[in-house]
Tab-separated table of C-alpha atoms in Angstrom:
chain	number	residue	atom	x	y	z
A	1	UNK	CA	91.430	97.215	116.224
A	2	UNK	CA	91.066	97.978	112.496
A	3	UNK	CA	87.434	98.233	111.520
A	4	UNK	CA	86.573	96.219	108.427
A	5	UNK	CA	83.286	97.987	107.736
A	6	UNK	CA	83.674	97.785	103.964
A	7	UNK	CA	86.924	99.764	104.115
A	8	UNK	CA	89.011	99.317	100.990
A	9	UNK	CA	92.629	99.866	101.986
A	10	UNK	CA	93.656	100.256	98.347
A	11	UNK	CA	91.184	103.131	97.900
A	12	UNK	CA	92.369	104.673	101.164
A	13	UNK	CA	95.901	104.818	99.738
A	14	UNK	CA	94.726	105.724	96.242
A	15	UNK	CA	96.348	102.736	94.525
A	16	UNK	CA	95.057	99.826	92.484
A	17	UNK	CA	94.752	96.244	93.749
A	18	UNK	CA	97.656	95.289	91.471
A	19	UNK	CA	99.992	98.030	92.740
A	20	UNK	CA	103.556	96.988	93.542
A	21	UNK	CA	104.970	97.329	97.045
A	22	UNK	CA	107.076	100.274	95.853
A	23	UNK	CA	103.976	102.026	94.490
A	24	UNK	CA	102.129	101.432	97.759
A	25	UNK	CA	105.074	102.777	99.760
A	26	UNK	CA	105.319	105.908	97.605
A	27	UNK	CA	101.585	106.558	97.909
A	28	UNK	CA	101.723	106.146	101.696
A	29	UNK	CA	104.702	108.471	102.116
A	30	UNK	CA	103.048	111.141	99.989
A	31	UNK	CA	99.797	110.987	101.994
A	32	UNK	CA	101.580	110.744	105.344
A	33	UNK	CA	103.539	113.891	104.557
A	34	UNK	CA	100.356	115.776	103.652
A	35	UNK	CA	98.247	114.511	106.549
A	36	UNK	CA	100.746	114.252	109.415
A	37	UNK	CA	99.311	115.623	112.713
A	38	UNK	CA	102.359	117.865	113.179
A	39	UNK	CA	101.322	119.903	110.142
A	40	UNK	CA	97.563	119.525	110.707
A	41	UNK	CA	97.242	120.314	114.406
A	42	UNK	CA	94.001	122.265	113.859
A	43	UNK	CA	92.516	119.876	111.325
A	44	UNK	CA	90.869	116.875	113.039
A	45	UNK	CA	89.660	115.527	109.678
A	46	UNK	CA	93.229	115.343	108.376
A	47	UNK	CA	94.372	113.654	111.579
A	48	UNK	CA	91.628	111.033	111.264
A	49	UNK	CA	92.504	110.526	107.605
A	50	UNK	CA	96.139	110.072	108.657
A	51	UNK	CA	95.075	107.271	111.011
A	52	UNK	CA	93.204	105.554	108.173
A	53	UNK	CA	96.180	105.840	105.830
A	54	UNK	CA	98.560	104.465	108.488
A	55	UNK	CA	96.210	101.559	109.183
A	56	UNK	CA	95.870	100.779	105.469
A	57	UNK	CA	99.613	100.831	104.925
A	58	UNK	CA	100.217	98.598	107.958
A	59	UNK	CA	98.234	95.885	106.137
A	60	UNK	CA	98.770	96.221	102.374
A	61	UNK	CA	102.312	97.549	102.829
A	62	UNK	CA	103.272	94.163	104.289
A	63	UNK	CA	103.359	91.339	101.741
A	64	UNK	CA	102.177	88.605	104.111
A	65	UNK	CA	99.347	90.692	105.609
A	66	UNK	CA	98.395	91.882	102.139
A	67	UNK	CA	97.953	88.301	100.930
A	68	UNK	CA	95.656	87.534	103.851
A	69	UNK	CA	93.741	90.780	103.347
A	70	UNK	CA	93.288	90.056	99.630
A	71	UNK	CA	92.036	86.574	100.472
A	72	UNK	CA	89.538	88.027	102.940
A	73	UNK	CA	88.303	90.477	100.288
A	74	UNK	CA	87.968	87.612	97.815
A	75	UNK	CA	85.858	85.695	100.334
A	76	UNK	CA	83.661	88.764	100.824
A	77	UNK	CA	84.619	89.263	104.470
A	78	UNK	CA	84.951	93.018	103.964
A	79	UNK	CA	82.058	93.421	101.578
A	80	UNK	CA	79.244	94.686	103.754
A	81	UNK	CA	79.648	93.929	107.407
A	82	UNK	CA	81.962	95.179	110.082
A	83	UNK	CA	84.203	93.297	112.429
A	84	UNK	CA	84.855	94.218	116.018
A	85	UNK	CA	86.193	92.223	118.982
A	86	UNK	CA	82.985	92.404	120.971
A	87	UNK	CA	81.433	90.272	123.669
A	88	UNK	CA	77.870	90.482	122.328
A	89	UNK	CA	75.763	87.473	121.455
A	90	UNK	CA	73.165	86.664	118.867
A	91	UNK	CA	69.953	84.631	119.022
A	92	UNK	CA	70.266	81.609	121.281
A	93	UNK	CA	73.281	83.006	123.099
A	94	UNK	CA	75.656	82.474	120.171
A	95	UNK	CA	77.715	84.972	118.250
A	96	UNK	CA	75.481	87.663	116.774
A	97	UNK	CA	75.061	88.504	113.104
A	98	UNK	CA	72.330	91.081	113.688
A	99	UNK	CA	72.534	94.641	112.443
A	100	UNK	CA	75.100	93.812	109.764
A	101	UNK	CA	77.933	93.299	112.262
A	102	UNK	CA	79.700	90.229	113.577
A	103	UNK	CA	79.822	90.317	117.362
A	104	UNK	CA	82.376	87.717	118.332
A	105	UNK	CA	85.992	87.449	119.215
A	106	UNK	CA	88.702	86.076	116.953
A	107	UNK	CA	88.748	82.678	118.622
A	108	UNK	CA	85.018	82.242	117.875
A	109	UNK	CA	85.792	82.528	114.179
A	110	UNK	CA	87.923	79.377	114.126
A	111	UNK	CA	85.002	77.357	112.793
A	112	UNK	CA	84.534	79.578	109.756
A	113	UNK	CA	87.099	77.939	107.484
A	114	UNK	CA	90.093	79.300	109.383
A	115	UNK	CA	88.753	82.854	109.237
A	116	UNK	CA	89.688	83.553	112.827
A	117	UNK	CA	93.227	82.387	112.319
A	118	UNK	CA	93.605	84.568	109.234
A	119	UNK	CA	92.311	87.659	111.039
A	120	UNK	CA	94.390	86.938	114.107
A	121	UNK	CA	97.549	86.585	112.038
A	122	UNK	CA	96.696	89.585	109.862
A	123	UNK	CA	96.397	91.949	112.773
A	124	UNK	CA	99.410	90.912	114.799
A	125	UNK	CA	98.473	87.663	116.508
A	126	UNK	CA	96.617	86.962	119.737
A	127	UNK	CA	98.379	87.753	122.989
A	128	UNK	CA	96.726	86.748	126.252
A	129	UNK	CA	97.258	88.336	129.659
A	130	UNK	CA	95.377	87.850	132.968
A	131	UNK	CA	91.915	89.405	132.853
A	132	UNK	CA	92.019	90.690	129.288
A	133	UNK	CA	92.927	89.922	125.685
A	134	UNK	CA	95.150	91.986	123.429
A	135	UNK	CA	94.944	91.288	119.708
A	136	UNK	CA	97.761	93.621	118.744
A	137	UNK	CA	101.421	92.856	119.104
A	138	UNK	CA	104.488	94.536	117.617
A	139	UNK	CA	104.343	94.551	113.831
A	140	UNK	CA	106.433	91.974	112.036
A	141	UNK	CA	108.997	93.310	109.594
A	142	UNK	CA	108.237	93.088	105.885
A	143	UNK	CA	109.360	90.152	103.787
A	144	UNK	CA	111.796	90.706	100.943
A	145	UNK	CA	111.290	88.690	97.753
A	146	UNK	CA	114.362	88.120	95.597
A	147	UNK	CA	114.121	86.368	92.240
A	148	UNK	CA	117.178	84.255	91.501
A	149	UNK	CA	118.262	82.426	88.355
A	150	UNK	CA	119.327	78.914	89.366
A	151	UNK	CA	121.407	76.774	86.957
A	152	UNK	CA	119.497	73.777	85.613
A	153	UNK	CA	121.766	71.196	87.235
A	154	UNK	CA	121.784	73.019	90.592
A	155	UNK	CA	117.975	73.044	90.573
A	156	UNK	CA	117.750	69.392	89.541
A	157	UNK	CA	120.352	67.962	91.929
A	158	UNK	CA	120.161	70.456	94.788
A	159	UNK	CA	123.132	72.686	95.564
A	160	UNK	CA	124.089	75.702	97.617
A	161	UNK	CA	124.099	78.962	95.688
A	162	UNK	CA	125.186	82.442	96.704
A	163	UNK	CA	122.469	85.081	96.509
A	164	UNK	CA	123.053	88.819	96.690
A	165	UNK	CA	120.006	90.701	97.940
A	166	UNK	CA	119.030	94.251	98.869
A	167	UNK	CA	117.709	94.403	102.451
A	168	UNK	CA	117.078	97.074	105.060
A	169	UNK	CA	119.594	97.561	107.848
A	170	UNK	CA	120.224	100.041	110.645
A	171	UNK	CA	121.448	103.386	109.311
A	172	UNK	CA	125.192	103.719	110.022
A	173	UNK	CA	124.979	107.514	110.319
A	174	UNK	CA	122.329	107.727	113.048
A	175	UNK	CA	122.787	104.191	114.410
A	176	UNK	CA	119.114	103.497	113.754
A	177	UNK	CA	117.732	106.403	115.800
A	178	UNK	CA	116.479	108.283	112.738
A	179	UNK	CA	117.819	111.574	114.142
A	180	UNK	CA	120.732	113.572	112.810
A	181	UNK	CA	123.777	112.897	115.051
A	182	UNK	CA	124.070	115.468	117.835
A	183	UNK	CA	120.363	116.392	117.827
A	184	UNK	CA	117.749	115.629	120.448
A	185	UNK	CA	115.000	113.043	120.202
A	186	UNK	CA	111.827	113.898	122.152
A	187	UNK	CA	109.410	111.477	123.771
A	188	UNK	CA	106.118	111.442	121.888
A	189	UNK	CA	103.584	113.428	123.929
A	190	UNK	CA	100.596	111.564	122.464
A	191	UNK	CA	101.591	108.035	123.489
A	192	UNK	CA	104.084	108.905	126.231
A	193	UNK	CA	106.850	107.006	124.468
A	194	UNK	CA	104.969	103.702	124.274
A	195	UNK	CA	104.523	103.838	120.518
A	196	UNK	CA	100.951	102.550	120.812
A	197	UNK	CA	97.576	103.824	121.935
A	198	UNK	CA	95.268	101.421	123.791
A	199	UNK	CA	91.480	101.337	123.652
A	200	UNK	CA	89.105	99.318	125.809
A	201	UNK	CA	85.794	97.800	124.787
A	202	UNK	CA	84.093	95.673	127.412
A	203	UNK	CA	86.480	92.917	128.408
A	204	UNK	CA	88.758	93.613	125.452
A	205	UNK	CA	91.745	95.876	125.169
A	206	UNK	CA	93.297	96.568	121.785
A	207	UNK	CA	96.206	98.693	120.705
A	208	UNK	CA	97.175	100.476	117.538
A	209	UNK	CA	100.373	102.267	116.507
A	210	UNK	CA	100.493	105.862	117.630
A	211	UNK	CA	99.619	108.011	114.577
A	212	UNK	CA	101.867	110.870	115.661
A	213	UNK	CA	105.147	108.993	116.086
A	214	UNK	CA	104.309	106.028	113.792
A	215	UNK	CA	104.869	103.593	116.649
A	216	UNK	CA	108.372	104.855	117.439
A	217	UNK	CA	107.495	106.445	120.778
A	218	UNK	CA	109.728	109.365	119.821
A	219	UNK	CA	109.443	112.581	117.833
A	220	UNK	CA	112.383	113.401	115.578
A	221	UNK	CA	112.651	117.120	114.867
A	222	UNK	CA	115.865	116.888	112.832
A	223	UNK	CA	115.801	113.711	110.699
A	224	UNK	CA	119.017	111.969	109.712
A	225	UNK	CA	120.353	113.121	106.332
A	226	UNK	CA	121.263	109.585	105.320
A	227	UNK	CA	118.008	107.746	106.058
A	228	UNK	CA	115.510	110.628	106.174
A	229	UNK	CA	114.419	109.709	109.695
A	230	UNK	CA	113.566	106.082	108.975
A	231	UNK	CA	116.563	104.755	110.892
A	232	UNK	CA	116.997	102.200	108.136
A	233	UNK	CA	118.849	102.151	104.828
A	234	UNK	CA	119.034	99.665	101.998
A	235	UNK	CA	122.180	97.602	101.861
A	236	UNK	CA	123.538	94.653	99.889
A	237	UNK	CA	124.037	91.321	101.645
A	238	UNK	CA	125.164	87.945	100.386
A	239	UNK	CA	123.399	84.759	101.517
A	240	UNK	CA	124.226	81.119	100.948
A	241	UNK	CA	121.001	79.355	100.023
A	242	UNK	CA	120.449	75.595	99.895
A	243	UNK	CA	118.463	74.797	96.743
A	244	UNK	CA	116.526	71.544	97.325
A	245	UNK	CA	116.694	68.761	94.688
A	246	UNK	CA	113.960	68.938	92.068
A	247	UNK	CA	113.440	72.689	92.395
A	248	UNK	CA	111.174	74.140	89.685
A	249	UNK	CA	110.667	77.719	88.510
A	250	UNK	CA	108.431	79.543	90.987
A	251	UNK	CA	109.637	77.522	93.987
A	252	UNK	CA	110.041	79.757	97.039
A	253	UNK	CA	112.678	79.225	99.698
A	254	UNK	CA	112.151	81.196	102.917
A	255	UNK	CA	115.066	82.408	105.051
A	256	UNK	CA	113.504	83.135	108.436
A	257	UNK	CA	114.341	86.471	110.018
A	258	UNK	CA	116.500	87.704	107.141
A	259	UNK	CA	113.995	90.254	105.785
A	260	UNK	CA	113.303	93.837	106.855
A	261	UNK	CA	113.478	94.809	110.539
A	262	UNK	CA	110.254	95.496	112.410
A	263	UNK	CA	109.315	99.188	112.696
A	264	UNK	CA	108.392	98.826	116.362
A	265	UNK	CA	110.549	96.155	117.934
A	266	UNK	CA	108.739	93.090	116.616
A	267	UNK	CA	110.345	90.153	114.810
A	268	UNK	CA	112.038	90.778	111.453
A	269	UNK	CA	110.484	89.617	108.200
A	270	UNK	CA	111.823	86.837	106.032
A	271	UNK	CA	113.922	86.831	102.900
A	272	UNK	CA	112.018	84.871	100.262
A	273	UNK	CA	114.078	83.416	97.418
A	274	UNK	CA	111.959	82.776	94.321
A	275	UNK	CA	113.802	80.442	91.972
A	276	UNK	CA	113.781	80.680	88.211
A	277	UNK	CA	115.456	77.670	86.617
A	278	UNK	CA	117.843	78.918	83.948
A	279	UNK	CA	117.816	77.196	80.542
A	280	UNK	CA	120.625	74.777	79.707
A	281	UNK	CA	122.158	74.199	76.266
A	282	UNK	CA	122.257	70.427	76.706
A	283	UNK	CA	119.406	69.661	79.144
A	284	UNK	CA	116.521	71.200	77.236
A	285	UNK	CA	113.515	70.046	79.245
A	286	UNK	CA	112.307	68.525	82.490
A	287	UNK	CA	109.374	66.113	82.823
A	288	UNK	CA	108.719	65.430	86.477
A	289	UNK	CA	111.803	63.542	87.654
A	290	UNK	CA	112.965	62.874	84.072
A	291	UNK	CA	115.337	65.207	82.273
A	292	UNK	CA	115.562	65.541	78.501
A	293	UNK	CA	118.884	66.155	76.781
A	294	UNK	CA	119.435	66.630	73.081
A	295	UNK	CA	122.225	65.291	70.832
A	296	UNK	CA	122.922	66.171	67.214
A	297	UNK	CA	123.755	63.582	64.549
A	298	UNK	CA	125.068	64.161	61.079
A	299	UNK	CA	123.494	62.372	58.121
A	300	UNK	CA	126.055	59.546	58.076
A	301	UNK	CA	125.642	58.844	61.798
A	302	UNK	CA	121.875	58.758	61.449
A	303	UNK	CA	121.950	56.471	58.400
A	304	UNK	CA	124.710	54.095	59.471
A	305	UNK	CA	124.365	54.196	63.253
A	306	UNK	CA	127.052	55.216	65.732
A	307	UNK	CA	128.141	55.260	69.367
A	308	UNK	CA	128.096	58.471	71.390
A	309	UNK	CA	129.426	59.463	74.795
A	310	UNK	CA	126.593	61.387	76.450
A	311	UNK	CA	126.972	63.745	79.416
A	312	UNK	CA	124.650	62.948	82.306
A	313	UNK	CA	123.072	65.147	84.965
A	314	UNK	CA	125.761	64.269	87.533
A	315	UNK	CA	128.670	65.026	85.220
A	316	UNK	CA	129.797	61.564	84.171
A	317	UNK	CA	129.582	60.333	80.582
A	318	UNK	CA	127.933	57.127	79.405
A	319	UNK	CA	128.027	55.364	76.044
A	320	UNK	CA	124.843	55.416	73.989
A	321	UNK	CA	124.389	53.213	70.932
A	322	UNK	CA	122.512	54.844	68.067
A	323	UNK	CA	121.047	52.272	65.648
A	324	UNK	CA	121.148	52.729	61.853
A	325	UNK	CA	118.276	54.690	60.339
A	326	UNK	CA	117.633	56.838	63.407
A	327	UNK	CA	115.225	59.695	62.708
A	328	UNK	CA	115.026	63.239	64.099
A	329	UNK	CA	112.916	63.280	67.257
A	330	UNK	CA	113.628	59.674	68.308
A	331	UNK	CA	114.451	59.283	71.988
A	332	UNK	CA	116.563	56.887	74.041
A	333	UNK	CA	116.137	56.368	77.776
A	334	UNK	CA	119.020	56.143	80.253
A	335	UNK	CA	117.504	54.491	83.320
A	336	UNK	CA	117.992	56.040	86.749
A	337	UNK	CA	120.035	59.016	85.571
A	338	UNK	CA	117.386	61.672	86.195
A	339	UNK	CA	116.391	63.690	89.283
A	340	UNK	CA	116.362	61.988	92.682
A	341	UNK	CA	113.669	63.169	95.093
A	342	UNK	CA	111.734	61.582	97.964
A	343	UNK	CA	113.462	58.237	97.443
A	344	UNK	CA	112.627	58.085	93.724
A	345	UNK	CA	114.858	58.693	90.745
A	346	UNK	CA	113.841	59.566	87.210
A	347	UNK	CA	115.548	58.833	83.893
A	348	UNK	CA	117.528	60.811	81.380
A	349	UNK	CA	115.882	60.909	77.969
A	350	UNK	CA	118.234	61.547	75.066
A	351	UNK	CA	116.465	63.092	72.090
A	352	UNK	CA	118.063	62.971	68.622
A	353	UNK	CA	118.243	65.826	66.145
A	354	UNK	CA	119.578	64.943	62.681
A	355	UNK	CA	121.344	67.863	61.043
A	356	UNK	CA	121.483	67.926	57.252
A	357	UNK	CA	124.304	69.736	55.432
A	358	UNK	CA	123.297	73.047	53.887
A	359	UNK	CA	125.600	72.535	50.887
A	360	UNK	CA	126.957	69.408	49.173
A	361	UNK	CA	130.194	68.977	47.257
A	362	UNK	CA	129.996	67.457	43.779
A	363	UNK	CA	131.178	64.112	45.140
A	364	UNK	CA	128.634	64.163	47.950
A	365	UNK	CA	125.888	65.106	45.532
A	366	UNK	CA	126.728	62.186	43.238
A	367	UNK	CA	126.666	59.793	46.191
A	368	UNK	CA	123.240	61.041	47.312
A	369	UNK	CA	121.881	60.813	43.752
A	370	UNK	CA	123.103	57.222	43.441
A	371	UNK	CA	121.458	56.395	46.771
A	372	UNK	CA	118.190	57.942	45.597
A	373	UNK	CA	118.331	55.994	42.312
A	374	UNK	CA	119.014	52.732	44.108
A	375	UNK	CA	115.905	53.294	46.224
A	376	UNK	CA	113.787	54.379	43.282
A	377	UNK	CA	113.406	57.900	44.570
A	378	UNK	CA	112.964	60.825	42.223
A	379	UNK	CA	114.540	64.202	42.871
């Protein structure tokens, strides 16, 4: 079980709290290469450091676990006490807080604002078996976040859009084994091919990924040229995504199981579509369920009034009467032609912009001057 005795996983990896997933991955690979037990067989300190680096990456290298870990750090859960699954008790027979350590199991933490649930989810989820508890399961694959520009009308009305995303898939050269075709793959001597090492503490048994084989259960002496031994390569896939009506920028749509594969046989991660609503030349703004469109009038139309055919959100056109003397910035409301969501429908607001000519002909100038004189206006 990871020990949270003030350990800062970001410091372990040598990255900042704001580091991107790519930066975290690069830092981990660099350290793993330096500290790997195969090249540090006579250096126990390096092997222990390798375990710490692997543990840190297993948490902050996964977006979902990283969010939970960051929340725990924000709440101060890693600030000065350790956490262990331990059967000890405190004063009065309850969970102990003595000696700067919490002695309780994850289920006991359920009353602390969901703390137990967060820890349980962060470290793989609880898994019960007769006579013991295991708090480690196969690691879930990482989520992939893809930012997608969604047309204004598609976001407002809800449509299906095609999204092209980069995801990890089994390497076609080695068929996911990570070994160069034709070479042998050896069973890991440290974990016996299980991919995990188990430790017992009282009535608890916990497991962690084997530091030598990274949870694979196998040692690859001749890594695949295509994937470098990962067994996975990046590939492009196209997904059809249903955009719900009323989608706003920042809305996330989760496609279950479409993210990265698990490194050790667990469930795959999710593909997370983060929508950015693209600007529209006609629909210039959204206010809740109302949409704002903008029409341009020339001087004559604004002064004398006119009738316009206005495009609506659903593609049809309606007639809008503009009264004489309409000013720039005035708005007209088309009832029920806005966004429909949860049984409610907003309006379309048509905002007027009066455009004045940059140059006037002599005849036009005379007409404007006569108008100004008739109204007693000086120019």
